[in-house]
């Protein structure tokens, strides 16, 4: 995606994501990411998380399943969430799927009506801080869009949380609206976001030995389902230096 006229940093600032090739080792990945920020611990306390299908998650929308993962931002319960996410492809799925999908959350919120924009900027949601493993922060109460003291918006989003009350629910979860973090309003917002996402997303089948980096405060992301369980990526979180 990067051209001779644009640097990865310029692409990241301009379109919200960039793809860097020629990365074969963990050390090379860390060096390539150094210019964007400092690596930070993830849910398990480690700087690297292996995104690879594993037994026991077949019925969940989770990174270690092969299922579709619906639209979200990473670690919305962190304060602040990681600024950037990076995925280093070690083994690409040979089934032609497993794409990382991205869309601009700023454009989504700008597309909403006045009442909906008031809700996403003003209605607090309890974003729990842990994932399936139960590790992480205690969580925060924030709106979907939080304006920082510096004037930049931080977007927190989880289709799963708003429609099922859990970040990694069973694929057939059906939760009454009165048990959801933002009730029927949150469920409708999630459906609107998913529709916008499907209409405007960029799908990236990350090449092997390449790293996809995106702005987690701005970009919504998802993942298509896949069948080749050899697929293996290493995930990094970055905080601003």
Tab-separated table of C-alpha atoms in Angstrom:
chain	number	residue	atom	x	y	z
A	1	UNK	CA	0.000	0.000	0.000
A	2	UNK	CA	2.879	2.339	0.683
A	3	UNK	CA	4.258	4.043	-2.424
A	4	UNK	CA	7.535	5.785	-3.134
A	5	UNK	CA	5.764	9.099	-2.495
A	6	UNK	CA	4.306	8.149	0.907
A	7	UNK	CA	5.865	6.756	4.063
A	8	UNK	CA	4.126	4.267	6.375
A	9	UNK	CA	3.698	7.059	8.942
A	10	UNK	CA	2.055	9.327	6.371
A	11	UNK	CA	-0.277	6.542	5.278
A	12	UNK	CA	-1.188	5.745	8.865
A	13	UNK	CA	-2.014	9.377	9.626
A	14	UNK	CA	-3.847	9.884	6.338
A	15	UNK	CA	-5.978	6.780	5.813
A	16	UNK	CA	-5.729	5.198	9.255
A	17	UNK	CA	-3.707	2.104	8.274
A	18	UNK	CA	-0.558	1.012	6.473
A	19	UNK	CA	1.066	-2.236	5.302
A	20	UNK	CA	4.788	-2.879	5.699
A	21	UNK	CA	6.497	-5.754	3.876
A	22	UNK	CA	9.751	-7.615	4.316
A	23	UNK	CA	9.294	-8.455	8.019
A	24	UNK	CA	10.386	-12.021	8.811
A	25	UNK	CA	11.160	-12.123	12.559
A	26	UNK	CA	9.764	-10.825	15.855
A	27	UNK	CA	12.788	-8.582	16.191
A	28	UNK	CA	12.265	-7.062	12.739
A	29	UNK	CA	8.613	-6.471	13.528
A	30	UNK	CA	9.457	-4.704	16.793
A	31	UNK	CA	12.008	-2.527	15.018
A	32	UNK	CA	9.565	-1.612	12.235
A	33	UNK	CA	6.927	-0.638	14.803
A	34	UNK	CA	9.255	1.433	16.952
A	35	UNK	CA	8.536	4.578	14.945
A	36	UNK	CA	4.814	4.417	15.716
A	37	UNK	CA	5.058	4.004	19.494
A	38	UNK	CA	6.121	1.745	22.338
A	39	UNK	CA	4.981	-1.875	22.560
A	40	UNK	CA	2.589	-2.415	25.469
A	41	UNK	CA	1.395	-5.541	27.316
A	42	UNK	CA	-1.797	-7.171	26.063
A	43	UNK	CA	-4.532	-9.142	27.839
A	44	UNK	CA	-2.122	-11.828	29.010
A	45	UNK	CA	0.573	-9.356	30.057
A	46	UNK	CA	2.819	-10.256	27.110
A	47	UNK	CA	4.021	-7.949	24.330
A	48	UNK	CA	3.172	-10.510	21.635
A	49	UNK	CA	-0.072	-12.424	21.228
A	50	UNK	CA	-0.327	-15.351	18.826
A	51	UNK	CA	-3.501	-15.208	16.721
A	52	UNK	CA	-4.006	-18.843	15.784
A	53	UNK	CA	-6.979	-21.185	15.917
A	54	UNK	CA	-7.018	-23.432	18.976
A	55	UNK	CA	-9.393	-26.118	20.293
A	56	UNK	CA	-12.181	-24.996	22.614
A	57	UNK	CA	-13.297	-21.830	20.822
A	58	UNK	CA	-15.270	-23.338	17.946
A	59	UNK	CA	-18.582	-21.804	19.096
A	60	UNK	CA	-17.240	-18.326	19.940
A	61	UNK	CA	-16.435	-15.164	18.013
A	62	UNK	CA	-12.878	-15.043	19.307
A	63	UNK	CA	-9.376	-14.550	17.928
A	64	UNK	CA	-8.471	-18.202	18.549
A	65	UNK	CA	-11.466	-19.475	16.585
A	66	UNK	CA	-11.889	-19.586	12.814
A	67	UNK	CA	-15.226	-17.766	13.054
A	68	UNK	CA	-16.123	-14.328	11.768
A	69	UNK	CA	-15.250	-11.589	14.266
A	70	UNK	CA	-17.648	-8.662	14.051
A	71	UNK	CA	-16.897	-4.956	14.095
A	72	UNK	CA	-15.047	-3.581	17.132
A	73	UNK	CA	-12.077	-1.634	18.414
A	74	UNK	CA	-9.394	-3.278	20.516
A	75	UNK	CA	-9.424	-3.178	24.326
A	76	UNK	CA	-12.178	-0.561	24.802
A	77	UNK	CA	-11.947	-1.120	28.574
A	78	UNK	CA	-8.368	0.192	28.692
A	79	UNK	CA	-7.693	3.817	29.660
A	80	UNK	CA	-6.632	4.671	27.085
A	81	UNK	CA	-6.982	1.788	24.642
A	82	UNK	CA	-3.850	0.998	22.608
A	83	UNK	CA	-3.330	3.731	20.025
A	84	UNK	CA	-2.177	1.363	17.288
A	85	UNK	CA	-2.653	-2.306	16.512
A	86	UNK	CA	-0.336	-4.361	14.341
A	87	UNK	CA	-0.694	-7.850	12.868
A	88	UNK	CA	2.413	-9.629	11.581
A	89	UNK	CA	1.440	-12.440	9.210
A	90	UNK	CA	3.573	-15.534	9.778
A	91	UNK	CA	1.410	-18.050	7.852
A	92	UNK	CA	-1.344	-16.816	5.563
A	93	UNK	CA	-4.532	-18.862	5.257
A	94	UNK	CA	-4.521	-20.743	1.947
A	95	UNK	CA	-8.320	-20.845	1.780
A	96	UNK	CA	-8.530	-17.290	0.433
A	97	UNK	CA	-10.237	-15.927	3.535
A	98	UNK	CA	-9.328	-14.703	7.005
A	99	UNK	CA	-9.060	-11.093	5.846
A	100	UNK	CA	-8.567	-8.269	8.318
A	101	UNK	CA	-11.279	-5.701	7.595
A	102	UNK	CA	-11.072	-1.975	8.378
A	103	UNK	CA	-13.407	1.037	8.167
A	104	UNK	CA	-13.176	4.610	9.443
A	105	UNK	CA	-15.188	5.080	12.659
A	106	UNK	CA	-14.948	8.866	12.335
A	107	UNK	CA	-16.798	8.608	9.014
A	108	UNK	CA	-19.384	6.318	10.626
A	109	UNK	CA	-20.159	8.699	13.487
A	110	UNK	CA	-20.314	11.627	11.043
A	111	UNK	CA	-22.979	9.708	9.089
A	112	UNK	CA	-25.320	9.465	12.079
A	113	UNK	CA	-28.294	11.698	12.750
A	114	UNK	CA	-28.187	14.384	15.430
A	115	UNK	CA	-29.858	12.278	18.131
A	116	UNK	CA	-27.542	9.331	17.472
A	117	UNK	CA	-24.469	11.567	17.546
A	118	UNK	CA	-25.568	12.909	20.923
A	119	UNK	CA	-25.856	9.326	22.147
A	120	UNK	CA	-22.421	8.193	20.956
A	121	UNK	CA	-20.787	11.288	22.485
A	122	UNK	CA	-22.825	11.458	25.683
A	123	UNK	CA	-24.136	8.035	26.766
A	124	UNK	CA	-21.687	6.285	29.092
A	125	UNK	CA	-21.100	2.553	28.611
A	126	UNK	CA	-19.376	0.187	31.019
A	127	UNK	CA	-16.522	-1.218	28.953
A	128	UNK	CA	-15.207	-4.152	30.954
A	129	UNK	CA	-11.446	-4.505	30.895
A	130	UNK	CA	-10.908	-8.227	30.400
A	131	UNK	CA	-11.410	-10.761	27.649
A	132	UNK	CA	-12.318	-14.466	27.699
A	133	UNK	CA	-9.313	-15.229	29.903
A	134	UNK	CA	-10.514	-12.777	32.557
A	135	UNK	CA	-7.299	-10.736	32.655
A	136	UNK	CA	-6.786	-7.025	32.100
A	137	UNK	CA	-7.912	-3.751	33.639
A	138	UNK	CA	-10.954	-3.094	35.789
A	139	UNK	CA	-12.642	-1.345	32.882
A	140	UNK	CA	-13.919	2.187	32.297
A	141	UNK	CA	-17.220	3.971	31.827
A	142	UNK	CA	-17.003	6.080	28.689
A	143	UNK	CA	-19.179	6.973	25.673
A	144	UNK	CA	-18.529	5.412	22.286
A	145	UNK	CA	-16.688	8.582	21.256
A	146	UNK	CA	-14.528	10.300	23.884
A	147	UNK	CA	-13.000	13.692	23.164
A	148	UNK	CA	-9.493	13.886	24.660
A	149	UNK	CA	-7.990	17.054	26.199
A	150	UNK	CA	-5.912	17.415	23.044
A	151	UNK	CA	-9.067	17.552	20.922
A	152	UNK	CA	-8.718	14.112	19.322
A	153	UNK	CA	-11.559	11.582	19.447
A	154	UNK	CA	-11.027	8.083	20.876
A	155	UNK	CA	-13.591	5.584	19.599
A	156	UNK	CA	-14.549	2.546	21.664
A	157	UNK	CA	-16.785	-0.024	20.023
A	158	UNK	CA	-17.865	-3.647	20.250
A	159	UNK	CA	-20.747	-5.079	18.244
A	160	UNK	CA	-20.658	-8.110	20.521
A	161	UNK	CA	-20.856	-6.127	23.766
A	162	UNK	CA	-23.697	-3.937	22.515
A	163	UNK	CA	-25.749	-6.869	21.173
A	164	UNK	CA	-24.792	-9.769	23.469
A	165	UNK	CA	-23.309	-8.154	26.596
A	166	UNK	CA	-19.963	-9.917	26.112
A	167	UNK	CA	-16.862	-9.302	24.005
A	168	UNK	CA	-16.569	-12.927	22.860
A	169	UNK	CA	-20.087	-14.367	22.942
A	170	UNK	CA	-21.299	-17.687	21.594
A	171	UNK	CA	-22.150	-17.348	17.914
A	172	UNK	CA	-25.865	-17.924	18.669
A	173	UNK	CA	-26.113	-15.569	21.672
A	174	UNK	CA	-29.564	-13.970	22.142
A	175	UNK	CA	-29.722	-11.460	25.016
A	176	UNK	CA	-32.783	-9.346	25.976
A	177	UNK	CA	-32.324	-5.631	25.321
A	178	UNK	CA	-32.768	-4.712	28.997
A	179	UNK	CA	-29.669	-6.755	29.858
A	180	UNK	CA	-27.412	-4.983	27.357
A	181	UNK	CA	-25.001	-2.145	28.272
A	182	UNK	CA	-26.923	0.467	26.244
A	183	UNK	CA	-30.201	-1.376	25.817
A	184	UNK	CA	-32.135	-1.256	22.562
A	185	UNK	CA	-30.326	1.957	21.569
A	186	UNK	CA	-26.954	0.199	21.726
A	187	UNK	CA	-28.229	-2.755	19.733
A	188	UNK	CA	-29.539	-0.448	17.003
A	189	UNK	CA	-26.257	1.480	16.988
A	190	UNK	CA	-24.343	-1.785	16.566
A	191	UNK	CA	-26.523	-2.824	13.633
A	192	UNK	CA	-26.012	0.601	12.025
A	193	UNK	CA	-22.253	0.307	12.510
A	194	UNK	CA	-22.146	-3.186	11.006
A	195	UNK	CA	-24.144	-2.014	7.965
A	196	UNK	CA	-21.844	0.992	7.480
A	197	UNK	CA	-18.819	-1.235	7.925
A	198	UNK	CA	-19.895	-3.728	5.265
A	199	UNK	CA	-20.502	-0.887	2.794
A	200	UNK	CA	-17.199	0.953	3.391
A	201	UNK	CA	-14.673	-1.606	4.619
A	202	UNK	CA	-11.255	-2.326	3.181
A	203	UNK	CA	-10.389	-6.053	3.269
A	204	UNK	CA	-6.718	-6.953	3.633
A	205	UNK	CA	-5.425	-10.511	3.259
A	206	UNK	CA	-2.104	-9.731	4.912
A	207	UNK	CA	0.778	-11.229	2.908
A	208	UNK	CA	3.219	-13.454	4.760
A	209	UNK	CA	6.153	-11.535	6.237
A	210	UNK	CA	4.141	-8.299	6.236
A	211	UNK	CA	2.748	-6.183	9.073
A	212	UNK	CA	-0.586	-4.368	8.918
A	213	UNK	CA	-0.762	-1.381	11.308
A	214	UNK	CA	-3.860	0.712	12.025
A	215	UNK	CA	-5.063	3.506	14.309
A	216	UNK	CA	-7.170	1.788	16.975
A	217	UNK	CA	-8.614	5.100	18.214
A	218	UNK	CA	-10.072	5.767	14.756
A	219	UNK	CA	-10.576	2.540	12.804
A	220	UNK	CA	-13.175	-0.164	13.327
A	221	UNK	CA	-11.957	-3.642	12.495
A	222	UNK	CA	-13.310	-7.144	11.979
A	223	UNK	CA	-12.204	-10.484	10.521
A	224	UNK	CA	-13.774	-12.813	7.995
A	225	UNK	CA	-14.126	-16.507	8.814
A	226	UNK	CA	-11.628	-18.979	7.401
A	227	UNK	CA	-11.081	-22.722	7.183
A	228	UNK	CA	-7.275	-23.090	7.041
A	229	UNK	CA	-6.337	-23.522	10.709
A	230	UNK	CA	-2.635	-23.094	9.887
A	231	UNK	CA	-3.247	-19.322	9.689
A	232	UNK	CA	-0.902	-17.608	12.149
A	233	UNK	CA	-0.418	-13.939	12.944
A	234	UNK	CA	1.373	-12.186	15.786
A	235	UNK	CA	-0.468	-9.222	17.293
A	236	UNK	CA	1.116	-6.132	18.840
A	237	UNK	CA	-0.381	-3.239	20.806
A	238	UNK	CA	1.331	0.132	20.712
A	239	UNK	CA	0.948	3.171	22.915
A	240	UNK	CA	2.000	6.635	21.858
A	241	UNK	CA	5.587	7.422	22.826
